[in-house]
Amino acid sequence: MHIRRTPRRPRTTATALAAAALLVSACSSGHSSTTGTGTVEAALAALPRSTPSALAPYYDQKLTWRDCGVSGFQCATMKAPLDYAEPGSGDIRLAVARVKATGKGKPLGSLLVNPGGPGGSAIAYVQLYAGLGYPAEVRARYDMVAMDPRGVARSEPVECLNGRQMDAFTQTDVTPDDQKETDALVGQFRKFAEGCGAHSPRLLRHVSTVEAARDMDILRAVLGDKQLNYVGASYGSFLGATYAGLFPDRSGRLVLDGAMDPSLHARELNLEQTAGFETAFQAFAKDCVRQTDCPLGGKGTTPAQVGDHLKAFFTKLDAHPVPAGDADGRKLGEALATTGVIAAMYDQAEWPQLRDALNSAMKENDGAGLLALSDSYYERGGDGQYTNLMSANAAVNCLDLPPAFNTPDQVEKSLPAFEKASPVFGKGLVWASLNCAYWPVRPTGEPHRIEAKGAAPIIVVGTTRDPATPYRWAQSLSRQLSSARLLTYVGDGHTAYGRGSTCIDSTIDTYLLKGTPPPAGKRCS
């Protein structure tokens, strides 16, 4: 899927994660078999309870905590084996941050948090939000801890393209109209993949979700916790579920918010996410036409007509990009405008900003508003430089699953299904799904179920109109996990915890503080 922005406030608990230019995939380990429908039946196998002697030095290491330069936070560097199959072949250094619990009451140990992506910085998340904005009762009892996963942000980041090259990549037309445009898009995918291979050749083979989950177990041990307590959003839910599957006996209180379904193939994930963005757009369209400043239609305009008006605007931008007041000379074309709209689908609180940006672009020939939304989505700074979010996202996704498509011809054959799933976004999202076809490293994962037999109760959270991680995924994961309790938020937006629902927040807080899971089938609105 796409990616998201670095969390800025509680609503972005998982907005650091899933979307439409590089589609999110799931990861796996072990062997699998498929049924006639293509659904994988093999389950992720738990690792042995005893720690292999070759890993003992990692589990026994002592972290040296230092000042982070951020008030109240400490930072450290943890070592893990680059290759768990050959622990003696070299280390990877992983960045860790924490803020200690200071409240009264019995300490509950560490609470590890991850905002998703893959590629979102967990350290940025804990320092900008979780370590300050999680409920005071939770922060009083837990040390709030984050570790940037391998290949992400401060943990030996995967690097692929420089800022100028990324600008070209993000502006490439992902709705090609002819062979020339198709060749240009394929050329950009190849250039991106070749850049990753050139800059991070060895690391690319070892950034899988399974390896990142194993790193989390080393962190649990060096922090002195017998079990891992964890809140993961979006892709972070998949990372947490993978941990539970590998270490069910060491899984403590796990919250998997905006859950992913590990049993799906990449094509299925991309197609269902495409439908998820259409669901979110339909909700936006219905709200938009009730507002006086909706540039896509007024009272009585149907969501389908709103979509037609937006598509017509995208088509116009494809031929004639508009100025955006950008210091680097970028104009707002179809690709960046589409990303800007998709970015606002993650949170209904951004719908007014989207309407304003669309009004400026459509009526005043000013693309600055949509460009700003797109830049926040890609994590592009004002200096023209990008975080490694996009690079890490592709690196993890393309290692975790075989590609959704291997050739442009395969994409062409799937166009009708994707355009049916989303008349507005389908064409762009199906072509974006071709990115892993040219990856320089073969995938190590495949679809699988995660059962985590023997794990303590796990909360799986799903939002009914979530654009990036469709509600059906939460339902599926909750059926796979042997101890899961599905907690449903009836509403809009990506993820639910910390986004304004007292019902959701109090239920999760009670679980984190007392270990009491919600009753089966609990729904909040």
Coordinates of N, CA and C in Angstrom, one line a residue, residues 16-134:
A16 N 1.2 6.4 10.3 CA 2.5 6.2 9.8 C 2.6 5.0 9.0
L17 N 1.7 4.7 8.3 CA 1.7 3.4 7.6 C 0.7 3.0 6.6
A18 N 0.0 2.6 5.8 CA -0.5 1.8 4.7 C -1.1 2.7 3.6
A19 N -0.9 2.4 2.2 CA -1.6 3.2 1.3 C -1.4 2.9 -0.1
A20 N -1.1 3.9 -1.0 CA -1.4 3.7 -2.4 C -0.3 3.9 -3.4
A21 N 1.0 4.0 -3.1 CA 1.9 4.1 -4.2 C 2.8 2.9 -4.2
L22 N 3.1 2.4 -3.0 CA 3.8 1.1 -2.8 C 2.9 0.3 -1.9
L23 N 2.2 -0.7 -2.4 CA 1.1 -1.3 -1.6 C 1.7 -2.2 -0.5
V24 N 1.1 -2.2 0.7 CA 1.6 -3.0 1.8 C 1.4 -4.5 1.6
S25 N 2.3 -5.3 2.0 CA 2.1 -6.7 2.0 C 2.3 -7.3 3.3
A26 N 2.1 -8.6 3.4 CA 2.3 -9.3 4.6 C 3.5 -10.2 4.5
C27 N 3.9 -10.8 5.6 CA 5.2 -11.5 5.6 C 4.9 -13.0 6.1
S28 N 5.9 -13.8 5.9 CA 5.7 -15.2 6.4 C 6.9 -15.9 6.6
S29 N 6.8 -17.1 7.1 CA 7.9 -18.0 7.3 C 7.5 -19.4 7.2
G30 N 8.3 -20.3 6.7 CA 7.9 -21.7 6.7 C 7.2 -22.1 5.4
H31 N 6.7 -23.3 5.4 CA 6.0 -23.8 4.2 C 4.5 -23.5 4.2
S32 N 4.0 -23.6 3.0 CA 2.5 -23.3 2.9 C 1.9 -24.2 1.8
S33 N 0.6 -24.3 1.9 CA -0.1 -24.9 0.8 C -1.4 -24.0 0.5
T34 N -1.9 -24.2 -0.6 CA -3.0 -23.3 -1.0 C -4.2 -24.2 -1.3
T35 N -5.4 -23.6 -1.1 CA -6.6 -24.2 -1.5 C -7.0 -23.8 -2.9
G36 N -8.1 -24.3 -3.4 CA -8.6 -23.9 -4.7 C -8.8 -22.4 -4.8
T37 N -9.1 -21.7 -3.7 CA -9.4 -20.3 -3.8 C -8.1 -19.5 -3.6
G38 N -7.0 -20.1 -3.4 CA -5.7 -19.4 -3.2 C -5.4 -19.1 -1.8
T39 N -6.3 -19.4 -0.8 CA -6.1 -19.0 0.6 C -5.1 -20.0 1.2
V40 N -4.1 -19.4 1.8 CA -3.0 -20.3 2.4 C -3.5 -20.9 3.7
E41 N -3.2 -22.2 3.9 CA -3.6 -22.9 5.1 C -2.5 -23.1 6.1
A42 N -1.2 -23.0 5.7 CA -0.1 -23.2 6.6 C -0.1 -22.1 7.7
A43 N 0.3 -22.5 8.9 CA 0.4 -21.5 10.0 C 1.8 -21.2 10.3
L44 N 2.1 -20.0 10.8 CA 3.4 -19.6 11.2 C 3.8 -20.5 12.5
A45 N 4.9 -21.2 12.4 CA 5.3 -22.1 13.5 C 6.0 -21.3 14.6
A46 N 5.7 -21.7 15.8 CA 6.4 -21.0 17.0 C 7.9 -21.5 17.0
L47 N 8.8 -20.7 17.5 CA 10.2 -21.0 17.6 C 10.3 -21.8 19.0
P48 N 11.4 -22.6 19.1 CA 11.6 -23.3 20.4 C 11.7 -22.3 21.5
R49 N 11.2 -22.8 22.7 CA 11.2 -21.9 23.9 C 12.6 -21.6 24.3
S50 N 13.5 -22.5 24.2 CA 14.9 -22.3 24.7 C 15.6 -21.4 23.7
T51 N 16.5 -20.5 24.2 CA 17.3 -19.7 23.3 C 18.5 -20.4 22.8
P52 N 18.7 -20.5 21.5 CA 19.9 -21.1 21.0 C 21.2 -20.5 21.5
S53 N 22.2 -21.3 21.8 CA 23.4 -20.8 22.4 C 24.1 -19.7 21.5
A54 N 23.9 -19.8 20.2 CA 24.5 -18.8 19.3 C 23.9 -17.4 19.5
L55 N 22.7 -17.4 20.1 CA 22.0 -16.1 20.3 C 22.2 -15.6 21.7
A56 N 22.8 -16.4 22.6 CA 23.0 -16.0 24.0 C 23.7 -14.6 24.1
P57 N 24.7 -14.3 23.4 CA 25.4 -13.0 23.6 C 24.4 -11.8 23.3
Y58 N 23.5 -12.0 22.4 CA 22.5 -10.9 22.1 C 21.5 -10.8 23.2
Y59 N 21.0 -11.9 23.7 CA 20.0 -11.9 24.8 C 20.6 -11.4 26.1
D60 N 21.9 -11.6 26.3 CA 22.6 -11.3 27.5 C 23.2 -9.9 27.5
Q61 N 23.1 -9.1 26.4 CA 23.8 -7.8 26.3 C 23.1 -6.8 27.2
K62 N 23.9 -5.8 27.6 CA 23.4 -4.8 28.5 C 23.4 -3.5 27.7
L63 N 22.2 -2.8 27.7 CA 22.1 -1.6 27.0 C 22.7 -0.4 27.8
T64 N 23.4 0.5 27.1 CA 23.9 1.7 27.7 C 23.0 2.9 27.3
W65 N 22.3 3.3 28.3 CA 21.3 4.4 28.0 C 22.0 5.7 28.1
R66 N 21.6 6.6 27.2 CA 22.1 8.0 27.2 C 21.0 9.0 26.9
D67 N 21.3 10.2 27.1 CA 20.4 11.3 26.9 C 20.1 11.4 25.4
C68 N 18.8 11.5 25.0 CA 18.4 11.6 23.6 C 18.5 13.0 23.0
G69 N 18.5 14.0 23.9 CA 18.3 15.3 23.4 C 16.9 15.7 23.3
V70 N 16.0 14.8 23.7 CA 14.6 15.0 23.9 C 14.2 14.9 25.3
S71 N 13.6 15.9 25.9 CA 13.4 15.9 27.4 C 12.7 14.7 27.8
G72 N 13.2 14.0 28.8 CA 12.6 12.9 29.5 C 13.0 11.5 28.8
F73 N 13.5 11.5 27.6 CA 13.8 10.3 26.9 C 15.3 9.9 27.0
Q74 N 15.4 8.6 27.0 CA 16.8 8.0 26.9 C 16.9 7.1 25.7
C75 N 18.1 7.0 25.2 CA 18.3 6.3 23.9 C 19.4 5.3 24.1
A76 N 19.4 4.2 23.3 CA 20.4 3.2 23.4 C 20.5 2.5 22.0
T77 N 21.6 1.7 21.9 CA 21.8 0.9 20.7 C 21.8 -0.5 21.0
M78 N 21.0 -1.3 20.4 CA 21.0 -2.8 20.7 C 21.5 -3.5 19.4
K79 N 22.3 -4.6 19.7 CA 22.8 -5.4 18.6 C 21.9 -6.6 18.4
A80 N 21.7 -7.0 17.2 CA 21.0 -8.2 16.8 C 21.8 -8.8 15.7
P81 N 21.7 -10.1 15.4 CA 22.3 -10.7 14.3 C 21.7 -10.3 13.0
L82 N 22.5 -9.9 12.0 CA 22.0 -9.5 10.7 C 21.2 -10.7 10.1
D83 N 21.8 -11.9 10.3 CA 21.2 -13.1 9.7 C 21.0 -14.1 10.9
Y84 N 19.7 -14.4 11.2 CA 19.5 -15.3 12.3 C 19.9 -16.7 12.0
A85 N 20.0 -17.1 10.7 CA 20.4 -18.4 10.3 C 21.9 -18.6 10.5
E86 N 22.7 -17.4 10.5 CA 24.1 -17.4 10.7 C 24.5 -16.3 11.7
P87 N 24.2 -16.5 12.9 CA 24.4 -15.4 13.9 C 25.8 -14.8 14.0
G88 N 26.8 -15.7 13.6 CA 28.2 -15.2 13.7 C 28.6 -14.4 12.4
S89 N 27.7 -14.2 11.5 CA 28.2 -13.6 10.2 C 28.1 -12.0 10.3
G90 N 27.7 -11.5 11.4 CA 27.7 -10.0 11.5 C 26.5 -9.5 12.3
D91 N 26.6 -8.3 12.8 CA 25.5 -7.7 13.6 C 24.8 -6.6 12.8
I92 N 23.6 -6.2 13.3 CA 22.9 -5.0 12.9 C 22.7 -4.2 14.1
R93 N 22.8 -2.9 14.1 CA 22.7 -2.1 15.2 C 21.3 -1.4 15.1
L94 N 20.5 -1.6 16.2 CA 19.1 -1.1 16.2 C 18.9 0.0 17.3
A95 N 18.3 1.1 16.9 CA 18.1 2.2 17.8 C 16.9 2.0 18.6
V96 N 17.0 2.3 19.9 CA 16.0 2.1 20.9 C 15.8 3.4 21.7
A97 N 14.6 3.7 22.1 CA 14.3 4.9 22.9 C 13.3 4.6 24.0
R98 N 13.3 5.2 25.1 CA 12.3 5.0 26.1 C 12.1 6.2 27.0
V99 N 11.0 6.3 27.6 CA 10.7 7.2 28.7 C 10.2 6.4 29.9
K100 N 10.8 6.6 31.0 CA 10.5 5.7 32.2 C 9.2 6.1 32.8
A101 N 8.6 5.0 33.3 CA 7.3 5.3 34.1 C 7.7 6.0 35.4
T102 N 6.9 7.0 35.7 CA 7.1 7.8 36.9 C 6.0 7.9 37.9
G103 N 4.9 7.2 37.5 CA 3.7 7.3 38.3 C 3.7 6.4 39.5
K104 N 2.6 6.5 40.3 CA 2.5 5.6 41.4 C 1.8 4.3 40.9
G105 N 1.9 3.3 41.8 CA 1.3 2.0 41.4 C 2.4 1.0 41.0
K106 N 2.1 -0.3 41.0 CA 3.0 -1.3 40.7 C 3.5 -1.1 39.2
P107 N 4.8 -1.1 38.9 CA 5.2 -1.0 37.5 C 4.8 -2.2 36.8
L108 N 4.5 -2.0 35.5 CA 4.1 -3.1 34.7 C 5.1 -3.5 33.6
G109 N 6.3 -2.9 33.7 CA 7.4 -3.2 32.8 C 7.4 -2.3 31.6
S110 N 7.7 -2.8 30.5 CA 7.8 -2.0 29.2 C 6.6 -2.2 28.4
L111 N 6.2 -1.1 27.7 CA 5.2 -1.2 26.6 C 5.8 -0.7 25.3
L112 N 6.1 -1.7 24.4 CA 6.7 -1.4 23.1 C 5.6 -0.9 22.2
V113 N 5.9 0.1 21.4 CA 4.9 0.7 20.5 C 5.6 0.7 19.1
N114 N 4.7 0.5 18.1 CA 5.1 0.7 16.7 C 4.0 1.2 15.9
P115 N 4.3 2.3 15.1 CA 3.2 3.0 14.3 C 2.9 2.4 13.0
G116 N 3.7 1.5 12.5 CA 3.4 0.8 11.2 C 4.3 1.2 10.1
G117 N 3.8 1.1 8.9 CA 4.5 1.4 7.7 C 4.3 0.3 6.6
P118 N 5.2 -0.7 6.5 CA 6.5 -0.7 7.2 C 7.3 0.5 6.8
G119 N 8.1 0.9 7.7 CA 9.0 2.1 7.5 C 8.8 3.2 8.4
G120 N 7.7 3.2 9.1 CA 7.5 4.3 10.1 C 8.5 4.3 11.2
S121 N 9.0 5.4 11.6 CA 9.9 5.4 12.8 C 9.2 5.3 14.1
A122 N 9.4 4.2 14.8 CA 8.8 4.0 16.1 C 9.4 5.0 17.1
I123 N 10.7 5.4 17.0 CA 11.3 6.3 17.9 C 10.6 7.7 17.7
A124 N 10.4 8.1 16.5 CA 9.7 9.4 16.3 C 8.3 9.3 16.9
Y125 N 7.7 8.2 16.7 CA 6.3 8.0 17.2 C 6.3 8.1 18.7
V126 N 7.2 7.5 19.4 CA 7.1 7.5 20.9 C 7.5 8.9 21.4
Q127 N 8.5 9.6 20.7 CA 8.9 10.9 21.2 C 7.9 12.0 20.9
L128 N 7.2 11.8 19.8 CA 6.3 12.9 19.3 C 4.9 12.7 19.9
Y129 N 4.5 11.4 20.1 CA 3.2 11.2 20.6 C 3.1 10.2 21.8
A130 N 3.4 8.9 21.5 CA 3.0 7.9 22.5 C 3.6 8.1 23.9
G131 N 4.9 8.5 23.9 CA 5.5 8.8 25.2 C 5.0 10.0 25.9
L132 N 4.2 10.8 25.2 CA 3.6 12.0 25.8 C 2.1 12.0 25.8
G133 N 1.5 11.4 24.8 CA 0.1 11.5 24.6 C -0.7 10.3 24.9
Y134 N -0.1 9.1 25.2 CA -0.9 8.0 25.7 C -1.5 8.4 27.0

